[in-house]
Tab-separated table of C-alpha atoms in Angstrom:
chain	number	residue	atom	x	y	z
A	1	UNK	CA	-25.962	-1.626	-2.741
A	2	UNK	CA	-22.396	-0.436	-2.438
A	3	UNK	CA	-21.504	2.242	-4.959
A	4	UNK	CA	-17.792	2.742	-5.435
A	5	UNK	CA	-16.473	5.728	-7.331
A	6	UNK	CA	-12.879	5.170	-8.369
A	7	UNK	CA	-10.092	7.121	-9.984
A	8	UNK	CA	-6.303	7.219	-9.785
A	9	UNK	CA	-5.749	8.261	-6.198
A	10	UNK	CA	-9.244	8.398	-4.766
A	11	UNK	CA	-8.687	12.057	-4.062
A	12	UNK	CA	-10.266	14.217	-6.715
A	13	UNK	CA	-12.715	13.125	-9.390
A	14	UNK	CA	-14.084	10.206	-7.414
A	15	UNK	CA	-14.556	12.332	-4.310
A	16	UNK	CA	-16.442	14.989	-6.271
A	17	UNK	CA	-18.719	12.499	-8.013
A	18	UNK	CA	-19.448	10.791	-4.697
A	19	UNK	CA	-20.156	14.142	-3.059
A	20	UNK	CA	-22.640	15.058	-5.779
A	21	UNK	CA	-24.305	11.664	-5.413
A	22	UNK	CA	-24.757	12.308	-1.707
A	23	UNK	CA	-25.897	15.884	-2.103
A	24	UNK	CA	-22.809	17.317	-0.420
A	25	UNK	CA	-22.160	19.686	-3.301
A	26	UNK	CA	-24.568	21.984	-5.118
A	27	UNK	CA	-25.380	20.931	-8.650
A	28	UNK	CA	-26.873	24.116	-10.014
A	29	UNK	CA	-23.474	25.790	-10.234
A	30	UNK	CA	-19.768	25.033	-10.096
A	31	UNK	CA	-18.612	24.713	-6.458
A	32	UNK	CA	-16.189	27.227	-4.996
A	33	UNK	CA	-12.702	26.394	-3.825
A	34	UNK	CA	-13.843	26.367	-0.203
A	35	UNK	CA	-16.774	24.077	-0.896
A	36	UNK	CA	-14.409	21.575	-2.488
A	37	UNK	CA	-11.884	21.786	0.307
A	38	UNK	CA	-14.603	21.238	2.858
A	39	UNK	CA	-15.069	17.715	1.516
A	40	UNK	CA	-13.314	15.271	3.811
A	41	UNK	CA	-11.105	13.559	1.309
A	42	UNK	CA	-10.618	16.126	-1.414
A	43	UNK	CA	-6.901	16.315	-2.280
A	44	UNK	CA	-6.140	14.555	0.977
A	45	UNK	CA	-5.387	10.941	0.097
A	46	UNK	CA	-1.865	9.596	0.521
A	47	UNK	CA	-0.224	6.937	-1.593
A	48	UNK	CA	-0.559	4.307	1.137
A	49	UNK	CA	-4.305	4.712	0.946
A	50	UNK	CA	-4.519	3.621	-2.665
A	51	UNK	CA	-6.443	0.393	-2.801
A	52	UNK	CA	-8.374	1.238	0.343
A	53	UNK	CA	-12.089	1.889	0.242
A	54	UNK	CA	-13.154	5.108	1.963
A	55	UNK	CA	-16.756	5.367	3.106
A	56	UNK	CA	-18.270	8.723	2.214
A	57	UNK	CA	-21.888	8.289	3.226
A	58	UNK	CA	-25.241	6.702	2.589
A	59	UNK	CA	-27.730	8.078	0.092
A	60	UNK	CA	-31.503	8.355	0.418
A	61	UNK	CA	-31.990	4.896	-1.044
A	62	UNK	CA	-29.736	3.313	1.528
A	63	UNK	CA	-26.857	2.744	-0.856
A	64	UNK	CA	-23.429	3.062	0.730
A	65	UNK	CA	-21.098	5.285	-1.258
A	66	UNK	CA	-17.320	4.816	-1.248
A	67	UNK	CA	-14.296	6.184	-3.063
A	68	UNK	CA	-11.298	4.152	-4.110
A	69	UNK	CA	-7.924	5.007	-5.630
A	70	UNK	CA	-6.625	2.331	-7.974
A	71	UNK	CA	-3.759	4.007	-9.832
A	72	UNK	CA	-3.632	2.769	-13.395
A	73	UNK	CA	-5.004	-0.697	-12.686
A	74	UNK	CA	-8.664	-0.138	-13.415
A	75	UNK	CA	-8.985	-2.957	-15.942
A	76	UNK	CA	-7.104	-5.455	-13.821
A	77	UNK	CA	-9.066	-4.609	-10.712
A	78	UNK	CA	-12.481	-4.702	-12.346
A	79	UNK	CA	-11.719	-8.192	-13.615
A	80	UNK	CA	-10.447	-9.184	-10.199
A	81	UNK	CA	-13.470	-7.788	-8.370
A	82	UNK	CA	-15.866	-9.515	-10.726
A	83	UNK	CA	-13.933	-12.775	-10.568
A	84	UNK	CA	-13.805	-12.788	-6.790
A	85	UNK	CA	-17.445	-11.796	-6.541
A	86	UNK	CA	-18.320	-14.847	-8.617
A	87	UNK	CA	-16.021	-17.002	-6.542
A	88	UNK	CA	-17.717	-15.949	-3.331
A	89	UNK	CA	-21.166	-15.918	-4.889
A	90	UNK	CA	-21.720	-12.212	-4.385
A	91	UNK	CA	-24.647	-11.064	-6.492
A	92	UNK	CA	-23.992	-8.444	-9.123
A	93	UNK	CA	-26.628	-6.127	-7.758
A	94	UNK	CA	-24.766	-5.747	-4.483
A	95	UNK	CA	-22.089	-3.476	-5.843
A	96	UNK	CA	-21.450	-0.966	-8.587
A	97	UNK	CA	-18.121	0.478	-9.644
A	98	UNK	CA	-18.128	3.858	-11.340
A	99	UNK	CA	-15.023	5.036	-13.170
A	100	UNK	CA	-14.488	8.770	-12.841
A	101	UNK	CA	-10.967	8.749	-14.249
A	102	UNK	CA	-12.332	9.222	-17.751
A	103	UNK	CA	-13.540	12.694	-16.739
A	104	UNK	CA	-10.195	13.866	-15.448
A	105	UNK	CA	-8.551	16.660	-17.436
A	106	UNK	CA	-4.932	17.675	-17.763
A	107	UNK	CA	-5.016	20.308	-15.010
A	108	UNK	CA	-6.340	17.736	-12.565
A	109	UNK	CA	-3.696	15.210	-13.532
A	110	UNK	CA	-0.824	17.640	-13.183
A	111	UNK	CA	-2.216	19.407	-10.133
A	112	UNK	CA	-3.058	16.112	-8.480
A	113	UNK	CA	0.397	14.753	-9.181
A	114	UNK	CA	2.108	17.875	-7.862
A	115	UNK	CA	0.020	17.939	-4.720
A	116	UNK	CA	-0.280	14.235	-3.862
A	117	UNK	CA	2.751	12.627	-5.451
A	118	UNK	CA	5.320	15.340	-4.955
A	119	UNK	CA	3.811	16.966	-1.924
A	120	UNK	CA	3.887	20.407	-3.575
A	121	UNK	CA	0.484	21.296	-2.240
A	122	UNK	CA	0.949	25.050	-2.599
A	123	UNK	CA	1.303	24.737	-6.357
A	124	UNK	CA	-0.683	21.570	-6.985
A	125	UNK	CA	-3.826	22.251	-5.022
A	126	UNK	CA	-4.928	25.454	-6.784
A	127	UNK	CA	-4.303	23.736	-10.112
A	128	UNK	CA	-6.300	20.640	-9.247
A	129	UNK	CA	-9.110	22.767	-7.876
A	130	UNK	CA	-9.258	24.766	-11.072
A	131	UNK	CA	-9.233	21.601	-13.142
A	132	UNK	CA	-11.942	20.075	-10.996
A	133	UNK	CA	-14.136	23.115	-11.499
A	134	UNK	CA	-13.639	22.788	-15.246
A	135	UNK	CA	-14.647	19.150	-15.143
A	136	UNK	CA	-17.398	19.622	-12.596
A	137	UNK	CA	-20.389	19.443	-14.893
A	138	UNK	CA	-19.365	16.052	-16.245
A	139	UNK	CA	-18.486	14.723	-12.809
A	140	UNK	CA	-21.805	15.938	-11.430
A	141	UNK	CA	-23.625	14.214	-14.278
A	142	UNK	CA	-21.851	10.985	-13.364
A	143	UNK	CA	-22.810	11.306	-9.715
A	144	UNK	CA	-26.412	12.225	-10.393
A	145	UNK	CA	-26.822	9.586	-13.060
A	146	UNK	CA	-25.494	6.908	-10.777
A	147	UNK	CA	-27.716	8.024	-7.938
A	148	UNK	CA	-30.741	7.832	-10.187
A	149	UNK	CA	-29.736	4.461	-11.565
A	150	UNK	CA	-29.196	2.942	-8.161
A	151	UNK	CA	-32.337	4.497	-6.760
A	152	UNK	CA	-34.376	2.849	-9.453
A	153	UNK	CA	-32.718	-0.508	-8.834
A	154	UNK	CA	-33.421	-0.241	-5.139
A	155	UNK	CA	-37.086	0.533	-5.849
A	156	UNK	CA	-37.285	-2.391	-8.278
A	157	UNK	CA	-35.859	-4.691	-5.673
A	158	UNK	CA	-38.400	-3.420	-3.166
A	159	UNK	CA	-41.210	-4.106	-5.625
A	160	UNK	CA	-39.860	-7.540	-6.467
A	161	UNK	CA	-39.739	-8.651	-2.874
A	162	UNK	CA	-43.133	-7.182	-2.179
A	163	UNK	CA	-41.925	-4.670	0.377
A	164	UNK	CA	-42.346	-0.965	-0.050
A	165	UNK	CA	-38.664	-0.249	0.378
A	166	UNK	CA	-37.534	3.304	0.743
A	167	UNK	CA	-38.745	5.851	-1.702
A	168	UNK	CA	-36.191	8.225	-3.066
A	169	UNK	CA	-36.623	11.427	-4.992
A	170	UNK	CA	-33.719	11.868	-7.390
B	1	UNK	CA	-9.208	-22.505	1.650
B	2	UNK	CA	-8.718	-20.595	-1.545
B	3	UNK	CA	-5.021	-20.414	-2.322
B	4	UNK	CA	-3.871	-17.937	-4.958
B	5	UNK	CA	-0.428	-18.039	-6.495
B	6	UNK	CA	0.138	-14.635	-8.076
B	7	UNK	CA	2.625	-13.050	-10.445
B	8	UNK	CA	2.551	-10.295	-13.060
B	9	UNK	CA	0.305	-11.756	-15.743
B	10	UNK	CA	-1.025	-14.960	-14.166
B	11	UNK	CA	0.444	-16.947	-17.019
B	12	UNK	CA	3.948	-18.092	-16.148
B	13	UNK	CA	5.336	-18.517	-12.629
B	14	UNK	CA	1.980	-18.462	-10.854
B	15	UNK	CA	0.356	-21.153	-12.995
B	16	UNK	CA	3.559	-23.200	-12.834
B	17	UNK	CA	3.480	-23.060	-9.037
B	18	UNK	CA	-0.185	-24.007	-9.040
B	19	UNK	CA	0.597	-26.919	-11.362
B	20	UNK	CA	3.306	-28.150	-9.033
B	21	UNK	CA	0.925	-27.839	-6.113
B	22	UNK	CA	-1.703	-29.896	-7.919
B	23	UNK	CA	0.733	-32.528	-9.136
B	24	UNK	CA	0.401	-31.539	-12.788
B	25	UNK	CA	4.137	-30.914	-12.709
B	26	UNK	CA	6.554	-33.124	-10.774
B	27	UNK	CA	8.073	-32.175	-7.436
B	28	UNK	CA	10.922	-34.648	-7.541
B	29	UNK	CA	12.614	-33.792	-10.817
B	30	UNK	CA	12.925	-30.976	-13.331
B	31	UNK	CA	10.247	-31.264	-16.021
B	32	UNK	CA	11.029	-30.906	-19.699
B	33	UNK	CA	10.122	-27.710	-21.537
B	34	UNK	CA	7.327	-29.571	-23.306
B	35	UNK	CA	5.743	-30.596	-20.012
B	36	UNK	CA	5.813	-27.020	-18.762
B	37	UNK	CA	4.182	-25.752	-21.931
B	38	UNK	CA	1.292	-28.123	-21.330
B	39	UNK	CA	0.360	-26.531	-18.023
B	40	UNK	CA	-3.146	-25.038	-18.300
B	41	UNK	CA	-3.067	-21.329	-19.178
B	42	UNK	CA	0.724	-21.368	-19.493
B	43	UNK	CA	1.708	-18.372	-21.613
B	44	UNK	CA	-1.826	-18.144	-22.897
B	45	UNK	CA	-3.380	-15.362	-20.863
B	46	UNK	CA	-3.764	-12.201	-22.922
B	47	UNK	CA	-2.958	-8.756	-21.564
B	48	UNK	CA	-6.634	-7.916	-21.647
B	49	UNK	CA	-7.431	-10.805	-19.319
B	50	UNK	CA	-4.942	-10.097	-16.564
B	51	UNK	CA	-6.683	-9.781	-13.239
B	52	UNK	CA	-9.185	-12.550	-13.805
B	53	UNK	CA	-8.770	-15.247	-11.159
B	54	UNK	CA	-7.934	-18.539	-12.888
B	55	UNK	CA	-9.181	-21.710	-11.297
B	56	UNK	CA	-6.476	-24.353	-11.582
B	57	UNK	CA	-7.998	-27.205	-9.606
B	58	UNK	CA	-8.722	-28.605	-6.203
B	59	UNK	CA	-5.939	-30.345	-4.335
B	60	UNK	CA	-6.228	-33.511	-2.295
B	61	UNK	CA	-6.872	-31.508	0.851
B	62	UNK	CA	-9.900	-29.971	-0.803
B	63	UNK	CA	-8.412	-26.510	-1.168
B	64	UNK	CA	-9.068	-24.532	-4.332
B	65	UNK	CA	-5.863	-23.580	-6.091
B	66	UNK	CA	-5.998	-20.541	-8.328
B	67	UNK	CA	-3.712	-18.084	-10.080
B	68	UNK	CA	-4.048	-14.341	-10.551
B	69	UNK	CA	-2.013	-11.558	-12.129
B	70	UNK	CA	-1.400	-8.257	-10.380
B	71	UNK	CA	0.550	-6.319	-13.011
B	72	UNK	CA	3.381	-5.481	-10.667
B	73	UNK	CA	1.252	-4.045	-7.852
B	74	UNK	CA	0.272	-6.985	-5.689
B	75	UNK	CA	-0.146	-4.938	-2.521
B	76	UNK	CA	-2.650	-2.647	-4.201
B	77	UNK	CA	-4.616	-5.318	-6.034
B	78	UNK	CA	-4.770	-7.953	-3.334
B	79	UNK	CA	-5.572	-5.635	-0.459
B	80	UNK	CA	-8.258	-3.957	-2.553
B	81	UNK	CA	-9.751	-7.356	-3.332
B	82	UNK	CA	-9.750	-8.409	0.292
B	83	UNK	CA	-11.322	-5.147	1.378
B	84	UNK	CA	-13.919	-5.440	-1.354
B	85	UNK	CA	-14.896	-8.915	-0.205
B	86	UNK	CA	-15.033	-7.702	3.388
B	87	UNK	CA	-17.475	-4.992	2.324
B	88	UNK	CA	-19.827	-7.108	0.241
B	89	UNK	CA	-19.720	-10.197	2.432
B	90	UNK	CA	-20.050	-8.206	5.622
B	91	UNK	CA	-16.986	-9.882	7.069
B	92	UNK	CA	-13.446	-10.438	5.753
B	93	UNK	CA	-13.077	-13.795	4.002
B	94	UNK	CA	-11.151	-16.036	6.342
B	95	UNK	CA	-10.142	-18.561	3.729
B	96	UNK	CA	-8.087	-16.483	1.327
B	97	UNK	CA	-4.331	-17.069	1.034
B	98	UNK	CA	-1.972	-15.364	-1.400
B	99	UNK	CA	1.504	-16.479	-2.388
B	100	UNK	CA	3.790	-14.364	-4.554
B	101	UNK	CA	5.678	-16.205	-7.260
B	102	UNK	CA	6.905	-13.202	-9.242
B	103	UNK	CA	10.273	-13.066	-7.492
B	104	UNK	CA	10.920	-16.586	-8.781
B	105	UNK	CA	10.466	-15.622	-12.427
B	106	UNK	CA	13.953	-15.279	-13.865
B	107	UNK	CA	15.108	-13.160	-16.783
B	108	UNK	CA	14.159	-15.782	-19.378
B	109	UNK	CA	10.629	-16.076	-18.089
B	110	UNK	CA	10.262	-12.329	-18.320
B	111	UNK	CA	11.887	-11.981	-21.740
B	112	UNK	CA	10.046	-14.994	-23.135
B	113	UNK	CA	6.798	-13.771	-21.687
B	114	UNK	CA	7.342	-10.330	-23.158
B	115	UNK	CA	8.119	-11.726	-26.607
B	116	UNK	CA	5.115	-13.991	-26.588
B	117	UNK	CA	2.462	-11.908	-24.858
B	118	UNK	CA	3.459	-8.369	-25.747
B	119	UNK	CA	5.238	-8.682	-29.061
B	120	UNK	CA	3.326	-11.632	-30.457
B	121	UNK	CA	6.297	-13.909	-31.131
B	122	UNK	CA	4.628	-16.852	-29.473
B	123	UNK	CA	6.784	-19.660	-30.890
B	124	UNK	CA	10.145	-18.560	-29.472
B	125	UNK	CA	8.680	-16.607	-26.572
B	126	UNK	CA	6.694	-19.460	-25.082
B	127	UNK	CA	9.657	-21.844	-25.230
B	128	UNK	CA	11.933	-19.283	-23.681
B	129	UNK	CA	9.491	-18.668	-20.841
B	130	UNK	CA	9.179	-22.425	-20.263
B	131	UNK	CA	12.948	-22.720	-20.230
B	132	UNK	CA	13.073	-19.967	-17.641
B	133	UNK	CA	10.554	-21.829	-15.505
B	134	UNK	CA	12.649	-24.963	-15.851
B	135	UNK	CA	15.709	-23.047	-14.666
B	136	UNK	CA	13.944	-21.577	-11.653
B	137	UNK	CA	12.199	-24.842	-10.891
B	138	UNK	CA	13.762	-25.698	-7.506
B	139	UNK	CA	12.692	-22.356	-6.128
B	140	UNK	CA	9.123	-22.910	-7.267
B	141	UNK	CA	8.980	-26.396	-5.753
B	142	UNK	CA	10.368	-25.055	-2.505
B	143	UNK	CA	7.741	-22.306	-2.416
B	144	UNK	CA	4.932	-24.770	-3.009
B	145	UNK	CA	6.186	-27.200	-0.392
B	146	UNK	CA	6.686	-24.419	2.123
B	147	UNK	CA	3.171	-23.177	1.450
B	148	UNK	CA	1.736	-26.642	1.884
B	149	UNK	CA	3.660	-26.988	5.118
B	150	UNK	CA	2.303	-23.683	6.406
B	151	UNK	CA	-1.204	-24.761	5.580
B	152	UNK	CA	-0.749	-27.925	7.557
B	153	UNK	CA	-0.721	-30.488	4.787
B	154	UNK	CA	-0.108	-34.078	5.681
B	155	UNK	CA	-0.284	-33.539	9.433
B	156	UNK	CA	-3.047	-34.729	11.744
B	157	UNK	CA	-5.533	-31.934	12.169
B	158	UNK	CA	-4.523	-31.297	15.757
B	159	UNK	CA	-1.046	-30.293	14.642
B	160	UNK	CA	-2.266	-28.256	11.695
B	161	UNK	CA	-3.369	-25.604	14.143
B	162	UNK	CA	-3.935	-22.066	12.903
B	163	UNK	CA	-3.958	-22.502	9.182
B	164	UNK	CA	-3.750	-18.926	8.226
B	165	UNK	CA	-2.242	-17.461	11.338
B	166	UNK	CA	1.101	-17.809	13.039
B	167	UNK	CA	0.094	-19.731	16.129
B	168	UNK	CA	-2.176	-22.618	16.891
B	169	UNK	CA	-5.208	-20.471	17.506
B	170	UNK	CA	-7.845	-20.855	20.154
B	171	UNK	CA	-8.258	-24.582	20.821
B	172	UNK	CA	-12.032	-24.273	20.845
B	173	UNK	CA	-11.933	-22.625	17.449
B	174	UNK	CA	-9.494	-25.179	16.073
B	175	UNK	CA	-11.731	-27.974	17.280
B	176	UNK	CA	-14.715	-26.386	15.564
B	177	UNK	CA	-13.035	-26.312	12.148
B	178	UNK	CA	-13.990	-28.881	9.484
B	179	UNK	CA	-11.795	-31.868	10.064
B	180	UNK	CA	-10.438	-33.366	6.870
B	181	UNK	CA	-7.809	-35.016	9.066
B	182	UNK	CA	-10.382	-37.381	10.481
B	183	UNK	CA	-10.589	-39.227	7.187
B	184	UNK	CA	-6.857	-39.808	7.207
B	185	UNK	CA	-6.827	-41.036	10.765
B	186	UNK	CA	-9.579	-43.471	9.936
B	187	UNK	CA	-7.412	-44.977	7.281
B	188	UNK	CA	-9.078	-43.545	4.183
């Protein structure tokens, strides 16, 4: 299954949730500034990359995890994705979109805008990092919850087809 | 081929273009406002539905003609959709064509559409939008006919060549494509 975390620019909340899903960030505490900056795409996406899926990694269940920046068009795009999936007969269990924008706080919005939109990285980045740390628990819950949900689905599919599939330990 | 005419809200210029393409609206004269208002989905798509692909019909070449709204960001929406399909299908869909009709929506289409869809004044708004479509009609017909030309309508299949690309394409690949043209050549 393809799991796609999405937010405004694909640079902050979605990257963090995806990283938690893939075990790239610790979940027993809030990550440090350096741990966040070590993530490939954290506060790195440019405007031209909005609308482009970025592959982050594969989880233990074999799900591919992506991030996507969709600006303010979440509703429009979800309808479009679902409509096109139906048109091309793509089964619903092949993909899952997870909205992380709802967990974004004011510091992340302002910091993200300063850093990505205006290019004022020196001011914006510390602000967005601080905001991300504030929001981390909720973002981590999103990532972990999604990982568990998709692991179960994968196991169910394995059982349904009679194969053992891959076992995953959430 | 799946041909999408797109505009802001998938309810004015895009569905009008699709209607022209499918022969629901004439190509040889300007339709009356009443005829335009009868086009399926015309000024009826709600804000909360924008983004849903609307199936308008199948044309005589067998292509599916649809409309979609992109809320002013077609590059973002359409490239995201194409990438998404590439990911879940394993390969990019080779039969998807998009045509922008938003630039053909004049001020009356926009004002009428705003009054009807955003403000709720459907009675004057819908008529105003239809009037705007009527005024910009030649441009819409020209877009549709140009699109049909680019897709190789009405020509023998050998001249249709690369339907989605600039050139003819590899002759072996062109020969391997489904040949609707055969029916025409056989007099059907």
